[in-house]
Amino acid sequence: MIADIQSQLTELLSRALFSVAPDFGIEVRLARSRQEGHGDFTSNVALQLAKQMKIPPRQLAERVAAEIPVSSLLARVEVAGAGFINLHLEASVLHEVVHEVLTRGERYGAGVRETPNRVLVEFVSANPTGPLHVGHGRGAAYGASLADILEFAGHAVTREYYVNDAGRQMDILALSTWLRYLDLFGLSVHFPPNGYRGDYVFTMARQLREAHGDRYARVDPVSILSGVPPLPPAERGDGEAQALRESHLDALIDNCKYLLADAYRSLHDFVLAEQLGDCRNDLAEFGVHFDVWFSERSLYDLGLVERALAQLERAGHLYSQDGALWFRSTAFGDEKDRVVRRENGQPTYFASDIAYHLNKYERGFDRIVNIWGADHHGYIPRVKGAVTALGLDAHRLDIALVQFAVLYRNGQKASMSTRSGEFVTLRALRDEVGRDAARLFYVLRKSDQHLDFDLDLAKTESSDNPVYYLQYAHARIASILREWQSQYDGEPGELERVDCSCLSDPAELRLLRELMAFPAVVDEAASQYAPHVIAFYLKDLAAEFHRYYTASRILVDVTALREARVALAACVRQTLANGLRLLGVGAPEAM
RNA sequence: CUGCCCGUAGCUCAAUCGGAUAGAGCACCAGCCUUCUAAGCUGGGGGUUACAGGUUCGAUUCCUGUCGGGCAGGCCA
């Protein structure tokens, strides 16, 4: 209905333009006016066409404006500035917004699409080798909001977490846990410097003992080190020393696998299940849920990695060199070719990622959205190149980069403790500032901008804190509605039938305009992949309401006016609630 | 060294495929509660949109260069 208004007006303007300039068909685009006094919608067609039509823009605008058909929607049309055509809506159109918001309720702002796109949103996808940190938190908040926004905008969304359960990192974690576990049985082995050293590894070791007793401890500690190259001195930081430490670690992993034999797989799976379970709980408490947990290992188990490579091979995009197998990604704009199978026969991470993307396409999505940390930006050309090489349309793949978040406490950086090099965990952040503040702060900035996360501000219980500012507006209205029900026997269910034509105060009309914009805001947030657009809109809406509340009493004596104002307030509450839900932030009834 | 991203008020950030007088919040100053939640509101000062060119009716937005910041340049993931 409301979305219709804009398209109806666009149609009116298109017809006017056609009668003035039938030979200059350009698409008419209406924009919401940025400034009060410039009407509700504005068009710059006259400015765009003036030159090629050789008519002064202002004059052209006048001629187009004069041809706009009479409509009950429009109060007036005026030409302003350099040649803008401003459309002013009839107040009755604004009044209808109230009915619209209240009848649609939780669905107000939602898009209806005849043919919804099937969209896959893959996000977080952190290695399950330790707790999520605040960097993952931003990806989680952004991805979850984006997925909700796309869904609300009318698409069919699948939320997916890609589990890197096949790689060396998981082996390192399994080994680390095993060594800590052996420690519990008095079987001490020097812990490798590049193993996982976090407290959670000790915890898992104890859990492993509780669950499986000494099943993995029936080994000779000497055999663990057999054939393992010695470590270089700790103070050596050169490349050769690093390489020695890596091969030391790899040798330990090999021995672990050899000594445990079949039991290694269950150790690996135990560690994986623990970490994934922890991650899932963490995210669930953050209000972030997934439809699919996609296993990297399954790509190997089902032969999909080999199949993808074979497909590239057939298409002539692979070649052998130096004993390795390479993908000719330079043919697709990458700066160098990339190895897909190492000299030792092992496929690279990139190889499984190619298979993963092929699989995404084969599942039939219209759009595929990858949300990555910005440090992966160099990875984009090779993935898009691989997709193209597989004969797929790379334009259906969108990669949204999320920049790092830096925490500040007392004006000082706090995101990384400099001594241990460990990141602050997402869980610690949630414990400190709460879920709502964390979710909102993460999406308050454009995702591809660095984020300064002010912990002190997030914890402030005042209007300085945007979380409270938004929630307070919602709670305030909820309180008014309760008061209205108890003092005036108000029936919320009746509000959608209230006659709102008495709403004529400029502040009321501003609120109605703001409410009317919400569907377009959702649409913009969806098409731009920009949850922050919702956040900024909500701040504007809340501010408009707080202003109105301070200036005008809602529960006045005159029944008709009181009911109209209550209905208006109820619309603001509903719209705030809908927007907050898209951001994963609670909308409290009372504060 | 090369590539990508970013430079907007003192600070943190917006700005609808290039639009009208570049907007908010914080901080600073001055005000508003006997009335539906003051976790709120009103007013004020604050800008050469890093810099220099270019494209055009019009540039924070597009192009080139300079300066400054971030990230990336593995047979790691």
PDB file of C-alpha atoms (C1' of nucleotides) in Angstrom, chain B residues 18-54:
ATOM      1  C1'   G B  18      26.452  12.747  -8.691  1.00  0.00           C
ATOM      2  C1'   G B  19      21.739  16.836  -6.156  1.00  0.00           C
ATOM      3  C1'   A B  20      19.177  21.869  -3.156  1.00  0.00           C
ATOM      4  C1'   U B  21      21.912  25.426   2.908  1.00  0.00           C
ATOM      5  C1'   A B  22      27.218  18.559   4.212  1.00  0.00           C
ATOM      6  C1'   G B  23      23.786  16.204   9.066  1.00  0.00           C
ATOM      7  C1'   A B  24      23.490  13.409  14.097  1.00  0.00           C
ATOM      8  C1'   G B  25      25.529  11.976  18.906  1.00  0.00           C
ATOM      9  C1'   C B  26      29.446  13.003  22.472  1.00  0.00           C
ATOM     10  C1'   A B  27      32.154  17.052  24.623  1.00  0.00           C
ATOM     11  C1'   C B  28      31.445  22.631  25.770  1.00  0.00           C
ATOM     12  C1'   C B  29      27.835  26.875  27.069  1.00  0.00           C
ATOM     13  C1'   A B  30      22.646  28.430  28.425  1.00  0.00           C
ATOM     14  C1'   G B  31      17.726  26.661  29.606  1.00  0.00           C
ATOM     15  C1'   C B  32      13.063  22.969  30.530  1.00  0.00           C
ATOM     16  C1'   C B  33      10.102  18.215  35.432  1.00  0.00           C
ATOM     17  C1'   U B  34       3.126  19.682  40.286  1.00  0.00           C
ATOM     18  C1'   U B  35       0.999  16.997  34.187  1.00  0.00           C
ATOM     19  C1'   C B  36       1.411  10.109  29.905  1.00  0.00           C
ATOM     20  C1'   U B  37       8.824   7.374  32.298  1.00  0.00           C
ATOM     21  C1'   A B  38      13.968  13.943  32.656  1.00  0.00           C
ATOM     22  C1'   A B  39      17.214   6.855  30.534  1.00  0.00           C
ATOM     23  C1'   G B  40      13.770  12.842  27.766  1.00  0.00           C
ATOM     24  C1'   C B  41      13.608  17.855  25.357  1.00  0.00           C
ATOM     25  C1'   U B  42      14.990  23.186  23.573  1.00  0.00           C
ATOM     26  C1'   G B  43      18.672  26.824  22.056  1.00  0.00           C
ATOM     27  C1'   G B  44      24.040  28.171  20.967  1.00  0.00           C
ATOM     28  C1'   G B  45      29.065  28.153  18.981  1.00  0.00           C
ATOM     29  C1'   G B  46      31.928  24.539  15.991  1.00  0.00           C
ATOM     30  C1'   G B  47      33.640  22.623   8.450  1.00  0.00           C
ATOM     31  C1'   U B  48      38.454  24.944   2.574  1.00  0.00           C
ATOM     32  C1'   U B  49      34.634  17.075   3.276  1.00  0.00           C
ATOM     33  C1'   A B  50      43.406  15.390   4.014  1.00  0.00           C
ATOM     34  C1'   C B  51      45.811  18.274  -0.224  1.00  0.00           C
ATOM     35  C1'   A B  52      46.284  19.684  -5.677  1.00  0.00           C
ATOM     36  C1'   G B  53      44.150  19.244 -10.321  1.00  0.00           C
ATOM     37  C1'   G B  54      40.259  17.216 -13.754  1.00  0.00           C
TER      38        G B  54
END
